Coordinates of C-alpha atoms in Angstrom, one line a residue:
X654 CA 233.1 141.3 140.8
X655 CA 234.9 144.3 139.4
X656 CA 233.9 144.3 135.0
X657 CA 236.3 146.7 134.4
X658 CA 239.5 144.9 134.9
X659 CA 241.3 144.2 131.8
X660 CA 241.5 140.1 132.1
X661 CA 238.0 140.1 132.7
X662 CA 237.0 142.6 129.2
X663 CA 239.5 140.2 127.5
X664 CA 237.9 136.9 128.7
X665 CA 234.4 138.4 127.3
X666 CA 235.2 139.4 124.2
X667 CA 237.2 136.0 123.8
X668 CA 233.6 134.4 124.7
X669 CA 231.7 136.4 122.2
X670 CA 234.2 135.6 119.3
X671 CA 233.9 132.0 120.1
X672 CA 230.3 132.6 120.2
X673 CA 230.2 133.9 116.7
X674 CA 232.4 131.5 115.3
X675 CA 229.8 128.6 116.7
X676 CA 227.3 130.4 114.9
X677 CA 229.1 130.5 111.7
X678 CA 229.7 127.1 112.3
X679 CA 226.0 125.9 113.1
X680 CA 224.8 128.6 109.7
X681 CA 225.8 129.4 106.2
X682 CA 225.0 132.8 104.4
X683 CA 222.8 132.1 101.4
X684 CA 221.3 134.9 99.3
X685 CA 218.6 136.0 96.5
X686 CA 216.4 138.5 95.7
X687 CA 215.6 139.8 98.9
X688 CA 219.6 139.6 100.4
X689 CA 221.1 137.3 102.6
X690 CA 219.8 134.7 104.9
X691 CA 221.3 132.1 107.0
X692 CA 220.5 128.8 106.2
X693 CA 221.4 125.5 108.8
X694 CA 224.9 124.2 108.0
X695 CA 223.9 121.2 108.1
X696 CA 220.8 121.6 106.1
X697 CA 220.7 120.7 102.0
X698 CA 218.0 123.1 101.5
X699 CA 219.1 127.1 100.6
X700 CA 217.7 130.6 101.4
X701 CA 214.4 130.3 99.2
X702 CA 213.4 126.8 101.0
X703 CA 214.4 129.0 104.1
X704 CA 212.3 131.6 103.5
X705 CA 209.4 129.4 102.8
X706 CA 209.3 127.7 105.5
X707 CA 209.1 130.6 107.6
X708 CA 206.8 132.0 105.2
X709 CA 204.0 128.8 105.0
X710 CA 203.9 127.2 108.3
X711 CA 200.1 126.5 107.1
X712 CA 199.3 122.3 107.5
X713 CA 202.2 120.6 108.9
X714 CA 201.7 118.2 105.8
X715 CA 205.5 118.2 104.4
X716 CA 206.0 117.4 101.1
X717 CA 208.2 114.7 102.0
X718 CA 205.4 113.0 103.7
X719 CA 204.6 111.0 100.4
X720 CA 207.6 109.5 99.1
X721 CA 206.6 109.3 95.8
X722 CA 206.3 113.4 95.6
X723 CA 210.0 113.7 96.3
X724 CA 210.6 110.4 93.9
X725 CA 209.3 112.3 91.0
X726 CA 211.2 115.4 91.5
X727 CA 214.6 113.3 91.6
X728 CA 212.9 111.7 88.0
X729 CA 211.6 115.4 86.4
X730 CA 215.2 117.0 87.5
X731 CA 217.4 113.7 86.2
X732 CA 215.3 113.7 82.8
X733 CA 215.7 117.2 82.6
X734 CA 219.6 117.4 83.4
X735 CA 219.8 114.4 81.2
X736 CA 217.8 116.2 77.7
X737 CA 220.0 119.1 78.4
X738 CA 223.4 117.5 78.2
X739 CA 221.2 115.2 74.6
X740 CA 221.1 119.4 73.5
X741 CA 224.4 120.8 73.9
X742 CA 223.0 123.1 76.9
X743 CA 224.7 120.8 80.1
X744 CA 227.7 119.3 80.5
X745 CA 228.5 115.7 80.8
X746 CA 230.1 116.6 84.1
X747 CA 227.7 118.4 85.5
X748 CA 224.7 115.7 84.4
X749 CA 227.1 112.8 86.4
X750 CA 226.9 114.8 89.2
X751 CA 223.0 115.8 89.5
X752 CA 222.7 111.9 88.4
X753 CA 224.4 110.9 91.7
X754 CA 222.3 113.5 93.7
X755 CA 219.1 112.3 92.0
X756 CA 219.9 108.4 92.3
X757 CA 220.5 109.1 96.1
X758 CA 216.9 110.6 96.6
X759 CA 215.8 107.6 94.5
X760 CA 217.1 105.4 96.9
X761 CA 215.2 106.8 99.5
X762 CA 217.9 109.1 101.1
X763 CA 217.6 112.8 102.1
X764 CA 213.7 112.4 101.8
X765 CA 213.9 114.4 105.4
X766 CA 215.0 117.7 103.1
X767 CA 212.0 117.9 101.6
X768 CA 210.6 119.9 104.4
X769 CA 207.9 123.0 103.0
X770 CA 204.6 122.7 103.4
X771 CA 201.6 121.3 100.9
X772 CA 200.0 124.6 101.2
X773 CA 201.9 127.6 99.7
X774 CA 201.5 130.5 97.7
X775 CA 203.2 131.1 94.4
X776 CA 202.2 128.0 92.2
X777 CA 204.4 125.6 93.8
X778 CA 207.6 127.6 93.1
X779 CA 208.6 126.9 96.8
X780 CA 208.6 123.4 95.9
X781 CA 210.6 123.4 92.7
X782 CA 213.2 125.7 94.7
X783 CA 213.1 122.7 97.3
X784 CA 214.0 120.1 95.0
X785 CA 216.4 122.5 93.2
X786 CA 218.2 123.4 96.7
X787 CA 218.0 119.9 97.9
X788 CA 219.9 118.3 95.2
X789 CA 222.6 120.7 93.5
X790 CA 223.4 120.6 97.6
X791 CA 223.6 116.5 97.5
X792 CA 225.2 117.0 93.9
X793 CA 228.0 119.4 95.5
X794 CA 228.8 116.7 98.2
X795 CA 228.9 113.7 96.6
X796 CA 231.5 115.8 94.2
X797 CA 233.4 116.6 96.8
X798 CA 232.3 119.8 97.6
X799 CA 230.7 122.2 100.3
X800 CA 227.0 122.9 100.6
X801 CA 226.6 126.4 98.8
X802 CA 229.3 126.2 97.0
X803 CA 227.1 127.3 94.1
X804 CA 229.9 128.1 91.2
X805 CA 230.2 124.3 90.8
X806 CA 226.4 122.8 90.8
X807 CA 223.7 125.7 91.1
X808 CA 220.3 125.7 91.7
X809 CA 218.8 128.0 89.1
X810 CA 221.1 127.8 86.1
X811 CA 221.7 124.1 86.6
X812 CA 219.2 121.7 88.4
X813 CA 216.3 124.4 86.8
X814 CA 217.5 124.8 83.5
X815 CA 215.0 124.9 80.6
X816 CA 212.9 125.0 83.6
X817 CA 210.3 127.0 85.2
X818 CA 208.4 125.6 88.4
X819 CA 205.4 126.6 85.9
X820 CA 206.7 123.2 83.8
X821 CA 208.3 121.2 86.6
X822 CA 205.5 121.4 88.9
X823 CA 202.8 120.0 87.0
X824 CA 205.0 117.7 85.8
X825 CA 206.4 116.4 88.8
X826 CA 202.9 115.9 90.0
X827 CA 201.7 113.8 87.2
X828 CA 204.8 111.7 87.7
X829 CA 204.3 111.1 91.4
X830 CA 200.4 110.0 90.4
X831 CA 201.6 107.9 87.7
X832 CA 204.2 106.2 90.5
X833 CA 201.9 105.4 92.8
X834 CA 198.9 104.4 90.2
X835 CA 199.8 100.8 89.3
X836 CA 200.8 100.1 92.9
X837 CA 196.7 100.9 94.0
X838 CA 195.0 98.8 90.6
X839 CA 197.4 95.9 91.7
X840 CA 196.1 95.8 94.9
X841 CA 192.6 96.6 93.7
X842 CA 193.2 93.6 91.6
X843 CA 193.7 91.9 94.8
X844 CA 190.3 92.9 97.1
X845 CA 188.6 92.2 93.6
X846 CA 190.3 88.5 93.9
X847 CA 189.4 88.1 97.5
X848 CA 185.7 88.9 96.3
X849 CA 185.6 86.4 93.7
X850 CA 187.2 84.1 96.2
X851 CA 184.0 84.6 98.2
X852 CA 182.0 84.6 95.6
X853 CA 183.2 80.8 94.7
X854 CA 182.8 79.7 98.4
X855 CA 179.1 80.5 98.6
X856 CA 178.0 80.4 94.7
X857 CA 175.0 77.8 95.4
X858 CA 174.0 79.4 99.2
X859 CA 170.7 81.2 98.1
X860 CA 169.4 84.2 99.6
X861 CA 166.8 86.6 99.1
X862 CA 167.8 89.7 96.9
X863 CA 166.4 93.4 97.8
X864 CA 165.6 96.7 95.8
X865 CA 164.8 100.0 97.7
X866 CA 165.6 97.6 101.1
X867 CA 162.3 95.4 100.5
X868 CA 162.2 91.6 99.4
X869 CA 162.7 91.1 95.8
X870 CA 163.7 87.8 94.3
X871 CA 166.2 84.9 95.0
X872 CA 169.6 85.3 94.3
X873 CA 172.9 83.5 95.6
X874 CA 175.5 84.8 97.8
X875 CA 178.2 84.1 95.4
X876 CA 176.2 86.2 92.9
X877 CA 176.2 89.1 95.3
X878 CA 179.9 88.9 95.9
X879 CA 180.8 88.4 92.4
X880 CA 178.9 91.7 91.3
X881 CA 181.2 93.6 93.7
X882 CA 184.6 91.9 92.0
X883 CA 183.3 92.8 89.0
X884 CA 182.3 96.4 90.0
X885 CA 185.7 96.8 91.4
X886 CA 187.1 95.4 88.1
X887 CA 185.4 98.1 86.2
X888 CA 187.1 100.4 88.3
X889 CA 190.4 99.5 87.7
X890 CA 189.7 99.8 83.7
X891 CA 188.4 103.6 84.7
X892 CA 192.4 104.2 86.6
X893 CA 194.0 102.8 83.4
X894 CA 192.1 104.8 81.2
X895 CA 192.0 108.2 83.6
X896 CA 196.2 107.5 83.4
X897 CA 196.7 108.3 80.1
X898 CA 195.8 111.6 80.8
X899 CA 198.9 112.4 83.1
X900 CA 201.0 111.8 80.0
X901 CA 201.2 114.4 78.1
X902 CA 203.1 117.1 79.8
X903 CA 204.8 120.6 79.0
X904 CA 208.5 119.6 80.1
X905 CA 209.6 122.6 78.3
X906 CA 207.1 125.6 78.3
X907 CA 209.0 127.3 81.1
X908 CA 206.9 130.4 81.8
X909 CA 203.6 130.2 80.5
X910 CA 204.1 127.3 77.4
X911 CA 206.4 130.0 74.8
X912 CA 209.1 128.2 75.5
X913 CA 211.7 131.1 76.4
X914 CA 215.2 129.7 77.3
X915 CA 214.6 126.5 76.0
X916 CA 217.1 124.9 73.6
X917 CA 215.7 123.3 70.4
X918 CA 214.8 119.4 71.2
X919 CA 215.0 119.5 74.8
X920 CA 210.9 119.1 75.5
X921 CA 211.7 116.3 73.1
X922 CA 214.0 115.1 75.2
X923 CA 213.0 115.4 78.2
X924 CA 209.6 113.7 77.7
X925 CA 212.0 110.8 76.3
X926 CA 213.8 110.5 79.3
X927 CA 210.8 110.7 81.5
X928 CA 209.3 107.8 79.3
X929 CA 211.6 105.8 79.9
X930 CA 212.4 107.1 83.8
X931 CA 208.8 106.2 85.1
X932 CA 207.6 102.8 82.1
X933 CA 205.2 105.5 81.1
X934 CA 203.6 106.7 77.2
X935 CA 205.0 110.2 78.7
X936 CA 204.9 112.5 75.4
X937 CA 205.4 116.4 74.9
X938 CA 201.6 118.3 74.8
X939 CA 200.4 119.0 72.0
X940 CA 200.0 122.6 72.9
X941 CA 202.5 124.0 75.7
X942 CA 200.5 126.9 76.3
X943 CA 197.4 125.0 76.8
X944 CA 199.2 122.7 78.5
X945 CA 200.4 125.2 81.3
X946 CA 197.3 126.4 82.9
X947 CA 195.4 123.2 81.7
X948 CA 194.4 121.0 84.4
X949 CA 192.4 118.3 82.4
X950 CA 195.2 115.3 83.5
X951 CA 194.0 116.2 87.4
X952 CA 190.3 116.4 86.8
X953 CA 190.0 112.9 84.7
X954 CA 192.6 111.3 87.3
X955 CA 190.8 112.8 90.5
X956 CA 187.2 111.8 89.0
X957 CA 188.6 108.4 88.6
X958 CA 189.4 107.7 92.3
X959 CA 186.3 109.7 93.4
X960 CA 184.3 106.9 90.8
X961 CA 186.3 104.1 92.8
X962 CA 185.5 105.7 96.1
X963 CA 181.8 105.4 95.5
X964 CA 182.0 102.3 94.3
X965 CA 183.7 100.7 97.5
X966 CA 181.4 103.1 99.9
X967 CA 178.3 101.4 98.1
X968 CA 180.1 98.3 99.3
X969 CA 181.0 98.8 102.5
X970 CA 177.5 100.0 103.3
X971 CA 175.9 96.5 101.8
X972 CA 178.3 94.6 104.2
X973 CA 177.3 97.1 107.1
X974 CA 173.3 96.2 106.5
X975 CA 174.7 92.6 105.9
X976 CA 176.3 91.9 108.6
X977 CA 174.0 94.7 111.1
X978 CA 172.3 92.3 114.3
X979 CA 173.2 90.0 115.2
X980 CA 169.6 89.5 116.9
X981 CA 167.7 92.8 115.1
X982 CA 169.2 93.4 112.1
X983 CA 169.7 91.1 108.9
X984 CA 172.7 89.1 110.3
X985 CA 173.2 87.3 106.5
X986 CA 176.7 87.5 107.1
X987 CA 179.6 88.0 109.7
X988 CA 182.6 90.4 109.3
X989 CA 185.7 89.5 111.7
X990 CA 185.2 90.7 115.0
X991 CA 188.2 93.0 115.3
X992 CA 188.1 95.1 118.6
X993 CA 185.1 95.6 121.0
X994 CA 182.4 98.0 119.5
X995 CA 181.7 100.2 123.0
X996 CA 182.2 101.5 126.0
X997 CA 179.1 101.1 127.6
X998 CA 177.2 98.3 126.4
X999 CA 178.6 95.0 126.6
X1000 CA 179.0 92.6 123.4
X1001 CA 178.9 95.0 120.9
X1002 CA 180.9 94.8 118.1
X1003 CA 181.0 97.0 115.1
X1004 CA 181.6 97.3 111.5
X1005 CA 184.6 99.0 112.0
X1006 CA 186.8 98.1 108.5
X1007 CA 183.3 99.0 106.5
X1008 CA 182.9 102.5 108.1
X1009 CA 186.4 103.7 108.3
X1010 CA 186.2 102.8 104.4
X1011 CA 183.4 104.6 104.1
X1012 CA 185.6 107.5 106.0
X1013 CA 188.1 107.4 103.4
X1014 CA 185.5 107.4 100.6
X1015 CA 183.9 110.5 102.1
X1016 CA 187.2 112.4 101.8
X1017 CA 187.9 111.1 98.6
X1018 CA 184.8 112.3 97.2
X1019 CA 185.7 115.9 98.9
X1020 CA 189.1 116.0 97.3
X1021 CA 187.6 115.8 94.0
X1022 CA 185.2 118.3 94.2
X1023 CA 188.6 120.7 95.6
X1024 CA 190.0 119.7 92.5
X1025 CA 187.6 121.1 90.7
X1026 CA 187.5 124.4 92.4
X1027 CA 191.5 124.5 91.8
X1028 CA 191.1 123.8 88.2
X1029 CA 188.7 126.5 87.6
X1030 CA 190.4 128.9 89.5
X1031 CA 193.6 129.6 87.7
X1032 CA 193.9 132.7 85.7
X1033 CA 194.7 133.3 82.1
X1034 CA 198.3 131.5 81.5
X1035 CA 199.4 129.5 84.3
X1036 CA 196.7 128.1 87.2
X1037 CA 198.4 128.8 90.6
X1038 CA 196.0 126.2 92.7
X1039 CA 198.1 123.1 91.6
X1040 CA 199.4 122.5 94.8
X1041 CA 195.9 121.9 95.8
X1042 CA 195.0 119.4 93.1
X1043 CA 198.5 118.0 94.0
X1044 CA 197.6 116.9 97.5
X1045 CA 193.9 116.2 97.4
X1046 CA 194.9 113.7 94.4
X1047 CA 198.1 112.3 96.2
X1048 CA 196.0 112.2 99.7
X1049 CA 193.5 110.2 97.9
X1050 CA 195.5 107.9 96.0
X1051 CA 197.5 106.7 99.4
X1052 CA 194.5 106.8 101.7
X1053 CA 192.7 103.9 99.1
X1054 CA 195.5 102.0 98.4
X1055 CA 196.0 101.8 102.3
X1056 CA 192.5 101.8 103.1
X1057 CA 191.6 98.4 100.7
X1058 CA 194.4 96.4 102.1
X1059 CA 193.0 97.0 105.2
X1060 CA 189.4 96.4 103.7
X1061 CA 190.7 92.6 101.6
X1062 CA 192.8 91.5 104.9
X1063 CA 190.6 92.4 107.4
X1064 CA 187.0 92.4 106.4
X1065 CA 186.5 90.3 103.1
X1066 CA 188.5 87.7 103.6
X1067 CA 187.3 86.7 107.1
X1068 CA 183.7 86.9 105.5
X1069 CA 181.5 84.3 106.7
X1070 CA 177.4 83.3 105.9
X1071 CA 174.7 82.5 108.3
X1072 CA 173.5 80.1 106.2
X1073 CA 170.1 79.2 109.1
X1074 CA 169.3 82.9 108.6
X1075 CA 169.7 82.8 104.9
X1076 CA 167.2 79.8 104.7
X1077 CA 164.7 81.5 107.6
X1078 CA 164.7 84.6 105.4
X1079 CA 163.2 82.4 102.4
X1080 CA 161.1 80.6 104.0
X1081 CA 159.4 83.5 105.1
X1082 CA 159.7 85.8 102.5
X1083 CA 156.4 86.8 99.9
X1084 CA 159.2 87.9 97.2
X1085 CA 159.1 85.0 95.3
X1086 CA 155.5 85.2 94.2
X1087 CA 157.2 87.2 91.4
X1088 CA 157.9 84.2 89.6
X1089 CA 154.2 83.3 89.4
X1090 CA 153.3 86.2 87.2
X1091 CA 153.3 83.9 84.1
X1092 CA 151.5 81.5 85.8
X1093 CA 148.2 83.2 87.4
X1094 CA 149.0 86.9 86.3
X1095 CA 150.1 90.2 88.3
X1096 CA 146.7 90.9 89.9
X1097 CA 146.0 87.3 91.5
X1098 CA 149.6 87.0 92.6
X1099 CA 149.1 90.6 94.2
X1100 CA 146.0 89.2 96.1
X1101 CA 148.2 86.0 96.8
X1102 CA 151.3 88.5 98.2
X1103 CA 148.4 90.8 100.5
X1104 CA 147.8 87.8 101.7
X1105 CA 150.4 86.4 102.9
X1106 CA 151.5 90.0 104.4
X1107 CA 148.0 90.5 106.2
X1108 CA 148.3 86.5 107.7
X1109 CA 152.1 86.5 108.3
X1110 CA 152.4 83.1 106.9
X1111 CA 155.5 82.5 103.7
X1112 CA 153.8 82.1 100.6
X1113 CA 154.6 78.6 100.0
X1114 CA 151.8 77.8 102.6
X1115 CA 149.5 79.9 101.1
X1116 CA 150.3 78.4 98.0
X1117 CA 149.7 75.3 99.3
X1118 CA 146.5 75.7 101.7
X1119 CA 145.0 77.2 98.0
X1120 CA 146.2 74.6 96.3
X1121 CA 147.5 77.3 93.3
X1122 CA 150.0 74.7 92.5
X1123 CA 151.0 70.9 92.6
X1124 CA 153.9 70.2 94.2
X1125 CA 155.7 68.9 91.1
X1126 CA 155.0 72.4 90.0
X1127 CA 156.0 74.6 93.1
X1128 CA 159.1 72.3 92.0
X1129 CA 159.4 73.0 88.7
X1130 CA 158.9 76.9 89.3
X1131 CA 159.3 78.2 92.3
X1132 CA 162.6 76.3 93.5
X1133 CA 164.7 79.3 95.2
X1134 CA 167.8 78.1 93.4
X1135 CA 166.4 77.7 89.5
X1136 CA 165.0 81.6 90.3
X1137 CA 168.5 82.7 90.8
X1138 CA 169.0 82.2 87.4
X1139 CA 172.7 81.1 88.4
X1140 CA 175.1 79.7 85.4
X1141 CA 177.8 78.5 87.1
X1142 CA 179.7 78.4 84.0
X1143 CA 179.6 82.0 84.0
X1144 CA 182.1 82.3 86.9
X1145 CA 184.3 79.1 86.3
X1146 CA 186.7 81.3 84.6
X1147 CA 186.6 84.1 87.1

């Protein structure tokens, strides 16, 4: 082919304007500090979520992979727009059409916008820019406008006014905790039922109780499984309590809590709207200097999950010994057999539910202690480790509210008792010489317990072959069920 006759220059350069006119097409020019950048066409998002993604390709976590992350932005930005149009600052026009936007994410739309990653640099101001691109973008549409067409529905001097990510941030964080709190204690409230619900089956099936994993004394099964309802119960109080600690927030310090381009009223404002956005005792701090670089709302919060996640580990690892056998290991109870426990030995089935709870705990209980390396961390007037404390928190929060459905549906309500172990294990068992202390005194029941150790015969028989007591009296005192000490009136109510 000859390239230098003319049709042949003309078809080229024809082809290359098309192919810059696709490219315009698929790309718009965005710019900021650094200059211009092109941003997807099609993308909500602007040049400073651009540059971050290119910037923090770091987990692969996106914020948008918890909803209720990108919720609570749409909630911080509408109260925000919404105490700025209360002051005079915004107007009403303006506010309907960041409303809309918000609404939409709300619903559950455009969540796929939400694209940099958990890990960045810069105090989360990658995020805030997110959130700011994302909606005056969705604002602009639904208004009848084109992506980027700024002059209508800006980023900065709109969807961040009165704002600085330094505010927003931390703000939007405590709101996506807050979110998401009530949802876990109501289903805590739930695995704390399906206990109780246990408990009542089996309240008058006794067994035989154990400190430091030796025999102690009698108790009932119901007992047992009460005491972990109850445990859990005190847990939930903990979450309620730990909550009221992501209320205050400094909506309103911009920069480092001073304040600077924020009209009189709006943190007023703003915490108003927010109140009454999320159902939460949201207030303004106290101090929004303080406030800024304090992370005491994140500390309390985290420590309460990591208290929950030692609680239901302690749990889980009872119904592991529990259940562990069936032929060499307690066997008191069964756990529903869910999936074969191994590749290489036949019949084997495992305490899967338990352990992967106690999986779940494990992290928990790391997450916490990151939290507390991010809140010491920060220096002097803002702390720039939030977006850790954001994700370990937020991680944590959705792996145990995931983690105890799975734990009530398919562990503890599918609980079952060997009830012929249960009554092997007191036949057998020297633990209930305890309750002859009064009687004959520590030392003599010692010799009685040595006894019965060195022989392997129960105590009962000893008892009897000594003739230590009448029957009416092994009756009276050493009937398993009256050394329980079990009320039953006590969980009539529960």
């Amino acid at each position: 082919m000859n390239w230098t006759r003319p049709y042949v220059v003309v078809t080229l350069f024809a082809l290359c304007a098309m192919g810059s006119v696709a490219a315009q097409e698929k790309a718009r020019t965005e710019r900021d500090l650094l200059g211009e950048k092109q941003v997807p066409a099609d993308a909500y998002y602007g040049v400073q979520t651009a540059r971050a993604l290119e910037n923090f390709q770091i987990s692969g976590i996106e914020i948008n992979h918890y909803p209720g992350f990108v919720e609570a932005w749409a909630i911080v930005k509408l109260a925000a727009a919404k105490a700025n149009t209360d002051v005079g600052a915004m107007k009403p026009e303006k506010l309907a059409a960041i409303e809309k936007a918000c609404n939409a994410v709300l619903a559950g739309k455009y969540h796929d916008q939400f694209q940099v990653d958990w890990y960045q640099g810069g105090a989360g101001t990658s995020t805030n820019m997110n959130a700011n691109e994302v909606l005056a973008n969705i604002a602009l549409e639904l208004s009848g406008h084109k992506k980027g067409e700024y002059q209508f529905v800006d980023p900065h001097d709109d969807l961040n006014m009165s704002q600085s990510t330094n505010d927003s941030y931390p703000t939007a964080i405590k709101v996506a905790f807050l979110l998401r709190n009530e949802k876990l204690i109501e289903e805590l409230q739930k695995l704390a039922a399906s206990f109780r619900t246990k408990g009542a089956a089996y309240l008058e099936i006794v067994k035989m109780g154990r400190t430091e994993m030796q025999d102690a004394v009698p108790m009932t099964v119901g007992q047992e499984f009460y005491g972990y309802a109850d445990a859990l119960e005190g847990e939930i109080s903990l979450l309620r309590d730990a909550e009221k600690y992501l209320y205050p927030v400094n909506m309103g310090a911009t920069a480092i809590g001073t304040g600077i381009n924020v009209p009189k009223g709006y943190p007023e404002k703003c915490a108003a709207h927010l109140a009454e956005l999320t159902g939460k005792s949201i207030t303004p701090a106290s101090d929004m200097i303080a406030a800024t670089w304090d992370q005491q709302g994140f500390v309390v919060y985290s420590a309460a999950l990591k208290s929950l996640a030692i609680k239901l580990s302690k749990i889980s690892s009872d119904l592991i010994l529990l259940t562990s056998g069936p032929r060499a290991g307690l066997f008191e109870i069964n756990l529903p057999a869910l999936q074969p426990g191994s590749s290489i030995m036949p019949g084997k089935v495992n305490p899967v539910v338990p352990e992967v709870m106690n999986i779940v705990a494990f992290r928990v209980m790391a997450n916490d202690f990151a939290v507390d390396l991010g809140a010491h961390s920060g220096q002097l007037e803002l702390n720039a480790y939030e977006p850790l404390a954001g994700l370990a928190v937020i991680e944590s929060q959705s792996l145990l509210y995931r983690t105890s459905i799975l734990f009530r549906t398919k562990c503890i309500d599918g609980i079952t008792v060997n009830e012929k172990m249960l009554e092997h294990y007191m036949e057998t068992t020297v633990g209930i010489v305890t309750a002859l202390n009064p009687i004959i005194g520590y030392e003599k029941a010692t010799e009685l317990a040595a006894e019965a150790y060195k022989s392997g015969k129960g105590i009962m028989e000893i008892i009897r072959e000594n003739k230590i007591l009448t029957e009416a009296q092994i009756q009276q005192l050493l009937d398993p069920v009256k050394l329980t000490g079990l009320d039953k009136s006590k969980y009539q109510n529960k």
